[in-house]
PDB file of C-alpha atoms in Angstrom:
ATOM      1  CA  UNK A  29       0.000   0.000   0.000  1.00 53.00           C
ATOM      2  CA  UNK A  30       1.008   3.264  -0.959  1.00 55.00           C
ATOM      3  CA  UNK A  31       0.654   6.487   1.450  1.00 54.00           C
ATOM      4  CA  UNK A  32       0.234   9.576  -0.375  1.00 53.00           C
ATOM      5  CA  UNK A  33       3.007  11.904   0.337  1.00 51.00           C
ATOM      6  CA  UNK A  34       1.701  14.437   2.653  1.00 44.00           C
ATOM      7  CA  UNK A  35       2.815  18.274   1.864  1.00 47.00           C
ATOM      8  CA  UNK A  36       2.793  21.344   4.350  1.00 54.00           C
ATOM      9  CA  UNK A  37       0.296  23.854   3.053  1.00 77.00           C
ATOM     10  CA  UNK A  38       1.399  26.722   1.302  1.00 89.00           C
ATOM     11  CA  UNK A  39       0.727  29.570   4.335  1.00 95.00           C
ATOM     12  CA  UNK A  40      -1.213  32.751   3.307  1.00 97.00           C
ATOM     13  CA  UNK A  41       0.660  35.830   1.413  1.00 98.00           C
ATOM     14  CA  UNK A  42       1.378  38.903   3.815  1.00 98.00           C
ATOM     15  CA  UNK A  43       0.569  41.928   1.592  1.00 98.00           C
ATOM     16  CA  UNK A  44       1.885  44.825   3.503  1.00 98.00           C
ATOM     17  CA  UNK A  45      -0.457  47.759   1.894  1.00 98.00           C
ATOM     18  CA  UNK A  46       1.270  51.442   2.503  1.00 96.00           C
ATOM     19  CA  UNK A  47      -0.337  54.982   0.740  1.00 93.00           C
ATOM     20  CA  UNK A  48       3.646  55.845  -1.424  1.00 91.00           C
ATOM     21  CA  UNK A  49       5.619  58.254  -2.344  1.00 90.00           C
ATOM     22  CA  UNK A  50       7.981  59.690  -4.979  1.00 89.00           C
ATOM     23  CA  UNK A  51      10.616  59.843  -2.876  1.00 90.00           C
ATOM     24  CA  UNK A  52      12.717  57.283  -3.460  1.00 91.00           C
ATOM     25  CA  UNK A  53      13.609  56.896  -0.047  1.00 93.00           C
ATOM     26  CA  UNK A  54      10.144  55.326   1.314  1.00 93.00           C
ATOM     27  CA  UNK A  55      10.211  52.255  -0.769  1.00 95.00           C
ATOM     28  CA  UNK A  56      13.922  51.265   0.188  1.00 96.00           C
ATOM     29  CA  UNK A  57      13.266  51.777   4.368  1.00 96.00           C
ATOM     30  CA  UNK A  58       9.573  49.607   3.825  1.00 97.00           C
ATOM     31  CA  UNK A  59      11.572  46.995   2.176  1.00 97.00           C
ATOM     32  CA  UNK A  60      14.324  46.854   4.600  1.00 98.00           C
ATOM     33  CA  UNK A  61      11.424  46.359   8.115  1.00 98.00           C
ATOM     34  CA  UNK A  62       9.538  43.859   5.037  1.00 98.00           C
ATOM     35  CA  UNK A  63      12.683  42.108   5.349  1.00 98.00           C
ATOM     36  CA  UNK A  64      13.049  42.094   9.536  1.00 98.00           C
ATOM     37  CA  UNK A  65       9.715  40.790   9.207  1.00 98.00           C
ATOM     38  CA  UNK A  66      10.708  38.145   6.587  1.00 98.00           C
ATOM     39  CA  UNK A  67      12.991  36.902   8.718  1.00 98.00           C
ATOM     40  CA  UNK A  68      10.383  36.310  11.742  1.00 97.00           C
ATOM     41  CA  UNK A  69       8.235  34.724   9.316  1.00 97.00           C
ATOM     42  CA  UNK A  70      10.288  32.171   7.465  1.00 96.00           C
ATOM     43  CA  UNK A  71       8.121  30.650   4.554  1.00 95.00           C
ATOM     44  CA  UNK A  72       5.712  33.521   4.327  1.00 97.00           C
ATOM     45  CA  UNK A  73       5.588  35.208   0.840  1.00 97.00           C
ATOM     46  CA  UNK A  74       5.714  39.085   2.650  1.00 98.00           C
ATOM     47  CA  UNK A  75       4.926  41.797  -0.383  1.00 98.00           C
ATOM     48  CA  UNK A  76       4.682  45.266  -0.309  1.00 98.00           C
ATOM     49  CA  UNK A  77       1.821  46.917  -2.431  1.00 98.00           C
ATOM     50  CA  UNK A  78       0.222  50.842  -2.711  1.00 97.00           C
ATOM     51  CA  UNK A  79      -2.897  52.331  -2.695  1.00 95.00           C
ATOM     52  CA  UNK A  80      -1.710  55.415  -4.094  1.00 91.00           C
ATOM     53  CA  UNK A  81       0.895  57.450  -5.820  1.00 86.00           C
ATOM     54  CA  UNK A  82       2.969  54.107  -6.843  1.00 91.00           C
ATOM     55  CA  UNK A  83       3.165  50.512  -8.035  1.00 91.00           C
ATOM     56  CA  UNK A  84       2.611  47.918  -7.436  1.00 97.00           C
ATOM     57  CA  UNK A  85      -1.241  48.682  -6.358  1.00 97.00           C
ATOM     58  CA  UNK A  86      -2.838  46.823  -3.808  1.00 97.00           C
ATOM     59  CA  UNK A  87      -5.059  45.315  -6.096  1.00 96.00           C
ATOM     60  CA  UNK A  88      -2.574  44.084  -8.591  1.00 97.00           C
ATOM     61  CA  UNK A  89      -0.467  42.296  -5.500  1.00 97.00           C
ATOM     62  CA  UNK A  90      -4.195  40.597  -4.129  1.00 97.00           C
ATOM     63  CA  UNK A  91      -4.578  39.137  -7.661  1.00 95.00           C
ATOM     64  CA  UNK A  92      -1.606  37.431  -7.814  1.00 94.00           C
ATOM     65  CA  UNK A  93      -1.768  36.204  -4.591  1.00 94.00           C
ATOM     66  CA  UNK A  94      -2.984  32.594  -3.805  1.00 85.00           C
ATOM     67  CA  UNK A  95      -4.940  31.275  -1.619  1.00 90.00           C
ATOM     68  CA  UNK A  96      -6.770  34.038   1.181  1.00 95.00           C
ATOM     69  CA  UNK A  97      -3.810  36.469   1.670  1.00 97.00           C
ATOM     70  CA  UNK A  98      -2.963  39.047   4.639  1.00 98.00           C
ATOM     71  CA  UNK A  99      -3.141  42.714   3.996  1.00 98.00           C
ATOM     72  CA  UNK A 100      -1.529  44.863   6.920  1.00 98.00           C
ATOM     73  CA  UNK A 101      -2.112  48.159   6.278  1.00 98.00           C
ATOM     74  CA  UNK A 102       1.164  50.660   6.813  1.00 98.00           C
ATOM     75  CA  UNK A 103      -0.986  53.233   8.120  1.00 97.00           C
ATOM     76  CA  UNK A 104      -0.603  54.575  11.947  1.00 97.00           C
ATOM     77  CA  UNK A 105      -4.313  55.989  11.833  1.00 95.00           C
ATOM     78  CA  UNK A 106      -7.356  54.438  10.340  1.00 94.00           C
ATOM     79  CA  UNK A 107      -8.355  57.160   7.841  1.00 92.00           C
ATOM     80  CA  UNK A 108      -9.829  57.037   4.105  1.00 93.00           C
ATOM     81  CA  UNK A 109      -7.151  54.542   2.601  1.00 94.00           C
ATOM     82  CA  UNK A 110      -7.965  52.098   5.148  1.00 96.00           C
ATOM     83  CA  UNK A 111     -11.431  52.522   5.934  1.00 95.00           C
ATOM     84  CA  UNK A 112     -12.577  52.973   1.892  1.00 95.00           C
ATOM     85  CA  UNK A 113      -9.172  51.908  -0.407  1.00 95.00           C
ATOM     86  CA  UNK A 114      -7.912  48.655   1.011  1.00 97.00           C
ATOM     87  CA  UNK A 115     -11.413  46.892   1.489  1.00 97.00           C
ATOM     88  CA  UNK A 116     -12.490  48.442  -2.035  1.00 97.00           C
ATOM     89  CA  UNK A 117      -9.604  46.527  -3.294  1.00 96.00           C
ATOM     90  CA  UNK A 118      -9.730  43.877  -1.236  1.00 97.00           C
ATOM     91  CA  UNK A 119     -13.512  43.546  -3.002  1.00 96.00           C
ATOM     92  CA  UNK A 120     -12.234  44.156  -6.294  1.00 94.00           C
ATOM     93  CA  UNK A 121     -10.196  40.831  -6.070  1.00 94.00           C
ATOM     94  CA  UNK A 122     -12.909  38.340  -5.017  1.00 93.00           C
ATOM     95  CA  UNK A 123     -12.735  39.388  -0.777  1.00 93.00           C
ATOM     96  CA  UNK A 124     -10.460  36.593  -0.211  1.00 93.00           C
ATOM     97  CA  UNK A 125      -8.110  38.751   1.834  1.00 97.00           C
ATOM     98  CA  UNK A 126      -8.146  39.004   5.514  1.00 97.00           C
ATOM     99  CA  UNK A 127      -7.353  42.647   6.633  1.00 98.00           C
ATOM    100  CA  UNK A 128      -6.086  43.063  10.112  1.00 98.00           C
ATOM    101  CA  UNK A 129      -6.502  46.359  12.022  1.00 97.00           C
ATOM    102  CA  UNK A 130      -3.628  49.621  10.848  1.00 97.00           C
ATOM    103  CA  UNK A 131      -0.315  50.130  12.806  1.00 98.00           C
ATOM    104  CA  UNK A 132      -1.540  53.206  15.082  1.00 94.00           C
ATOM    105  CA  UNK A 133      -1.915  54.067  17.408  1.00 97.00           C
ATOM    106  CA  UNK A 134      -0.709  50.603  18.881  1.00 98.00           C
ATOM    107  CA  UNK A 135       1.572  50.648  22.106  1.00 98.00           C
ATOM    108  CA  UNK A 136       4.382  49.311  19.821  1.00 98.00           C
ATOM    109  CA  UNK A 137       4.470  52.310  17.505  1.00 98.00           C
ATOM    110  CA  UNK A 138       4.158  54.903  20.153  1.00 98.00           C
ATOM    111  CA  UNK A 139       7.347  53.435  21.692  1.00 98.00           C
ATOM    112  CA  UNK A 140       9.270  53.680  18.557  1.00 98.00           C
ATOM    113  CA  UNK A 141       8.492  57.075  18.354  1.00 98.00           C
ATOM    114  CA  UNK A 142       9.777  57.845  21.648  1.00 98.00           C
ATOM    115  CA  UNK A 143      12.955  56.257  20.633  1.00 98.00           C
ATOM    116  CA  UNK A 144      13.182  58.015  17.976  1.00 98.00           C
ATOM    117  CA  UNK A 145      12.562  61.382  19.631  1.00 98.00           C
ATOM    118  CA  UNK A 146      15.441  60.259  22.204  1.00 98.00           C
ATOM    119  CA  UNK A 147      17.876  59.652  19.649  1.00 97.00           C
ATOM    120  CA  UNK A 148      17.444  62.872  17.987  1.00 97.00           C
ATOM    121  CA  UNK A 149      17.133  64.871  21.459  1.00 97.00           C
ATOM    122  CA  UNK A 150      20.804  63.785  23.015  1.00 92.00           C
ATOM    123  CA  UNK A 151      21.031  64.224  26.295  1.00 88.00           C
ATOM    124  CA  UNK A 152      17.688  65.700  27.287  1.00 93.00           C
ATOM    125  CA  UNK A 153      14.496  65.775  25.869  1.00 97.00           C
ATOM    126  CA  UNK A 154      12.601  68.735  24.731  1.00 97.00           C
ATOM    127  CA  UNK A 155      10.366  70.812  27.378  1.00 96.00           C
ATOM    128  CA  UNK A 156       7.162  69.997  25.069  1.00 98.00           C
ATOM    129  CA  UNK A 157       6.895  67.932  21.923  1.00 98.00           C
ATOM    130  CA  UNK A 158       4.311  68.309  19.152  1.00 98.00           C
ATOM    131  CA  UNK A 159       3.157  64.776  17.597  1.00 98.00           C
ATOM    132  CA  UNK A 160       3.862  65.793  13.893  1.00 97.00           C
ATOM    133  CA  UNK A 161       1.349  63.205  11.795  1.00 96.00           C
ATOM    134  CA  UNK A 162       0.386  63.796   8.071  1.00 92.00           C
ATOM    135  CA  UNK A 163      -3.347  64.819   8.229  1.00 89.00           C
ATOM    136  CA  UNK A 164      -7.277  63.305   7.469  1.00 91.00           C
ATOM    137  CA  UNK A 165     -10.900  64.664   7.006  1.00 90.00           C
ATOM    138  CA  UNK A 166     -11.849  61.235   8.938  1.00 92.00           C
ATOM    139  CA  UNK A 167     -12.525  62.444  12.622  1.00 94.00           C
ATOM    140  CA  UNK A 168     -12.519  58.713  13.932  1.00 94.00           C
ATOM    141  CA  UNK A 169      -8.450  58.971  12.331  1.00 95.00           C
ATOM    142  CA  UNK A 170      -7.684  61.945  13.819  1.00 96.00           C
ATOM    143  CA  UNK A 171      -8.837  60.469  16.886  1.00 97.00           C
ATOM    144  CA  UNK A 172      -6.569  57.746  16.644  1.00 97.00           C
ATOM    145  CA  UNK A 173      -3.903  60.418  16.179  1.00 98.00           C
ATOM    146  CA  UNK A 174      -4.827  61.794  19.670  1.00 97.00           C
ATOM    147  CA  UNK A 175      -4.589  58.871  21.612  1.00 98.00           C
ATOM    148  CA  UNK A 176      -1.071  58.248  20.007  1.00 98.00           C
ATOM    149  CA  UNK A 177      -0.324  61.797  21.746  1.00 98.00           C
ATOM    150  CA  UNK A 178      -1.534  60.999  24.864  1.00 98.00           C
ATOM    151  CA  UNK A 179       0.623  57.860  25.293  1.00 98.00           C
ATOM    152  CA  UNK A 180       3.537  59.377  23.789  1.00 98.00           C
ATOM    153  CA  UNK A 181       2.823  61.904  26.668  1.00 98.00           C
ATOM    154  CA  UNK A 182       3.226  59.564  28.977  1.00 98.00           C
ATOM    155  CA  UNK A 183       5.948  57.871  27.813  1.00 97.00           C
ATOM    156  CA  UNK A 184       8.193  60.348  28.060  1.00 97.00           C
ATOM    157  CA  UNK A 185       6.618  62.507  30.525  1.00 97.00           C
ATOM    158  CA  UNK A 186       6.296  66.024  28.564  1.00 97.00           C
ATOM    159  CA  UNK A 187       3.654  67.451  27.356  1.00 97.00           C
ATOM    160  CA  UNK A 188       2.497  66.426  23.747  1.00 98.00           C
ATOM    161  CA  UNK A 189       0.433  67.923  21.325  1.00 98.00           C
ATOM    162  CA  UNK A 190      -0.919  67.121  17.867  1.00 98.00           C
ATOM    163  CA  UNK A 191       0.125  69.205  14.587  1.00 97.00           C
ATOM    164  CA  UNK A 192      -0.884  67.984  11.180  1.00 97.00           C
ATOM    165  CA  UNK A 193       1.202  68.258   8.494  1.00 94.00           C
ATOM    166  CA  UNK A 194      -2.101  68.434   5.967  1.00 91.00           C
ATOM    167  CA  UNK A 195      -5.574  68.803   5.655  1.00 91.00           C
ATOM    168  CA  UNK A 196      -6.270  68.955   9.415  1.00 95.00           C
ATOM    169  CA  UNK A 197      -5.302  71.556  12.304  1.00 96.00           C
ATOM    170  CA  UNK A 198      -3.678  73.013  14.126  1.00 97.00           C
ATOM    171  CA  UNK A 199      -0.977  72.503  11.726  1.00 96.00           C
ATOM    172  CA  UNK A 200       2.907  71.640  12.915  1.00 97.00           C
ATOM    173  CA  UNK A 201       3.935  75.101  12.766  1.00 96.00           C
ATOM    174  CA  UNK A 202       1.167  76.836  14.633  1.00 97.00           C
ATOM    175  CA  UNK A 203       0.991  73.751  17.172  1.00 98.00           C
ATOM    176  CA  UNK A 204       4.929  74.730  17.791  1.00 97.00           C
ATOM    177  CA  UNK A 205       4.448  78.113  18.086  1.00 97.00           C
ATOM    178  CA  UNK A 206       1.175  77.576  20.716  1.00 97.00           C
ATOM    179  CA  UNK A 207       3.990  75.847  22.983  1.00 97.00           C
ATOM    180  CA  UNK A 208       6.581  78.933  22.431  1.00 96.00           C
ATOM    181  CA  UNK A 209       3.574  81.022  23.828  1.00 96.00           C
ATOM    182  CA  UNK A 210       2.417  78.989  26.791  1.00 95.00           C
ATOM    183  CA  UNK A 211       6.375  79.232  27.948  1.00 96.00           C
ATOM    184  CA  UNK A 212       8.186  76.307  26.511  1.00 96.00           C
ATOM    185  CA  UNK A 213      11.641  77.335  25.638  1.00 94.00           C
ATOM    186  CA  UNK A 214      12.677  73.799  23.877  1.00 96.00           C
ATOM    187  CA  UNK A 215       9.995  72.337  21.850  1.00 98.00           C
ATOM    188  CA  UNK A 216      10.797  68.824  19.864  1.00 98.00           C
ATOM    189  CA  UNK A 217       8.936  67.290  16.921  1.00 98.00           C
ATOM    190  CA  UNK A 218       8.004  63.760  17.025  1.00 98.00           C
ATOM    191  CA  UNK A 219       7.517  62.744  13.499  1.00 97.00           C
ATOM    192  CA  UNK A 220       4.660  60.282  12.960  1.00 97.00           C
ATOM    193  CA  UNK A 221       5.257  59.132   9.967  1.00 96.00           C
ATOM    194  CA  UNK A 222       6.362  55.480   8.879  1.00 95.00           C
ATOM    195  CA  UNK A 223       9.151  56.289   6.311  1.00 93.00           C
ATOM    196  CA  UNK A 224      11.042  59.601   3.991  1.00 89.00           C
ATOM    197  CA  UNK A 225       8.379  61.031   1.967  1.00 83.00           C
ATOM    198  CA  UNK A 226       7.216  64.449   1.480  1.00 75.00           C
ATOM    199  CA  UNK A 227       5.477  65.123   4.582  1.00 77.00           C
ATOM    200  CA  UNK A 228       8.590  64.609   6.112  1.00 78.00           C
ATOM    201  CA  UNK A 229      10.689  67.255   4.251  1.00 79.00           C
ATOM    202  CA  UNK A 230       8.259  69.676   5.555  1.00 83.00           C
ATOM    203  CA  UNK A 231       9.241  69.728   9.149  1.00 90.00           C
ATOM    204  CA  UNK A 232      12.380  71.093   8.977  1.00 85.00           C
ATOM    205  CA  UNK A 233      10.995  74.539   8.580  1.00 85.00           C
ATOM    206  CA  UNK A 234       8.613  74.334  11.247  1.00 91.00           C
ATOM    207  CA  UNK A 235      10.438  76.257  14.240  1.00 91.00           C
ATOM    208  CA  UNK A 236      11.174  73.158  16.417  1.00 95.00           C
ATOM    209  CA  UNK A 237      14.701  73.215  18.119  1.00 96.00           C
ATOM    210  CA  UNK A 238      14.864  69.395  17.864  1.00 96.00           C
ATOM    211  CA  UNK A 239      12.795  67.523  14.390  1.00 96.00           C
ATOM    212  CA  UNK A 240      12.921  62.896  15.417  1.00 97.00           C
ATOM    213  CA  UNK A 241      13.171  61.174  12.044  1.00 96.00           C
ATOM    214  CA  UNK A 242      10.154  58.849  10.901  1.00 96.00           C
ATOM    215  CA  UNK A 243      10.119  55.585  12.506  1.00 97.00           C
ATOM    216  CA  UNK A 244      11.794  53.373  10.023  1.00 96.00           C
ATOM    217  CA  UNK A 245      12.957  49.880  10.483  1.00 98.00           C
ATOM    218  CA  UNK A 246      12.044  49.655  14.011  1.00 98.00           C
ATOM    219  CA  UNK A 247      12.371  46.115  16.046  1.00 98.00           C
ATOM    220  CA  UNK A 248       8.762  47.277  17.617  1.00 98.00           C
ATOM    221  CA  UNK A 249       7.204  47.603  14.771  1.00 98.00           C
ATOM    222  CA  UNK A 250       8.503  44.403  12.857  1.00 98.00           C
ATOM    223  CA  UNK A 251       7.426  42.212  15.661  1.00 98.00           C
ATOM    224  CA  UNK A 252       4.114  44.559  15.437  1.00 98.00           C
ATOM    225  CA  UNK A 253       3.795  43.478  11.488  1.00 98.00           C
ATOM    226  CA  UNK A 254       4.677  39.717  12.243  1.00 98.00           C
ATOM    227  CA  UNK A 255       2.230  39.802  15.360  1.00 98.00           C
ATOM    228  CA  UNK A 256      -0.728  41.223  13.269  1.00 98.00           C
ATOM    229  CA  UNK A 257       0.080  38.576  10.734  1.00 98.00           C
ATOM    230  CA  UNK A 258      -0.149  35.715  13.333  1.00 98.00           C
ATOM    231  CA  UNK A 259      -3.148  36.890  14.777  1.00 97.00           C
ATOM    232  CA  UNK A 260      -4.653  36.606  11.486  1.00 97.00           C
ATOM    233  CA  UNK A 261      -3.629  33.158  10.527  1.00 96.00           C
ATOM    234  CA  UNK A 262      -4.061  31.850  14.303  1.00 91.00           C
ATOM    235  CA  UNK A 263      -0.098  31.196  14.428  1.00 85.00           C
ATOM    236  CA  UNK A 264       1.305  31.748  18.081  1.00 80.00           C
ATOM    237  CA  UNK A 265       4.102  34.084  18.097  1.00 79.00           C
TER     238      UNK A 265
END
């Protein structure tokens, strides 16, 4: 008698869905945390895909993909690419995908941005920081955006605002210059953004003494990538 052989199924695609950018430098620091997370998930096709500005799109990478793949949006605030572009293509693609909830605010990212803000500060941290985060006309995002400020606040025990960088205010530049006027001599910008892009190029002129760099390849937020995939699949970390 004969046993068939038996093969390990193929596991489901992670499709790591971020908004783009023309700058070249965005695409090169997603791939590099793709790979960290690669490297937790041995076996697991990771991709990268867009909903806007540049290819691939998200819906492109979903047809390809076997099987029921994972989409984790790169977004730190559920606004209008997550709550309207990634299900629409998602829906496009026959709804086999399984979409697990956006980075932010999640404890994980917070604390990479209060690394971040350390490592650009030196030896002491700014008197006040504004929470620099590119903007949305969803409320529930900006929201999100908030509560990222209020446990950045407590992370590093200074007070923390919110400046957008677009469509939303206060902007980064007036939420500085409320802090120069309530007394702050030193006030920091804590970038939330993921990667380089255009947002971030804008900060430099906003009157902060001390401007953190965007997250980047952060250990906190690879583990937070390979976690969301887990959840999804039911894999134990």
């Amino acid at each position: 008698m004969t046993i068939p052989e038996t093969r390990p199924a193929t596991p489901p695609t992670l499709v790591a869905a971020a908004h783009g950018t023309r700058d070249p430098g965005g695409p090169v620091v997603l791939e590099e945390l793709l790979d960290q997370v690669r490297a937790q998930l041995p076996g697991v096709d990771v991709r990268i895909a867009y909903v806007d500005v540049i290819g691939p799109m998200l819906d492109e990478v979903l047809a390809e993909a076997g099987g029921a793949p994972v989409v984790v949006p790169m977004f730190l605030a559920s606004g209008y690419h997550v709550r309207v572009d990634v299900p629409d293509a998602v829906e496009t693609t026959g709804g086999r995908a399984v979409v697990t909830s956006a980075l932010g605010p999640d404890d994980a990212v917070v604390a990479a941005v209060a690394d971040r803000l350390r490592e650009a500060s030196g030896d002491e941290l700014p008197d006040s920081v504004v929470l620099a985060a590119a903007g949305s006309s969803d409320e529930s995002a900006l929201g999100e955006v908030e509560a990222a400020a209020a446990k950045l606040s407590g992370l590093i025990d200074r007070d923390v605002v919110v400046g957008y960088i677009t469509t939303a205010t206060p902007t980064v530049e007036d939420a500085v210059e409320s802090l120069r006027v309530a007394g702050h001599e030193r006030v920091g910008i804590a970038t939330y953004l993921l990667a380089p892009g255009l947002f971030l190029r804008r900060l430099d002129g906003m009157g902060a003494d001390v401007v953190a760099p965007p997250i980047g390849v952060h250990p906190s937020v690879v583990d937070l990538v390979a976690d969301r995939y887990r959840a999804a699949v039911g894999v134990p970390r």
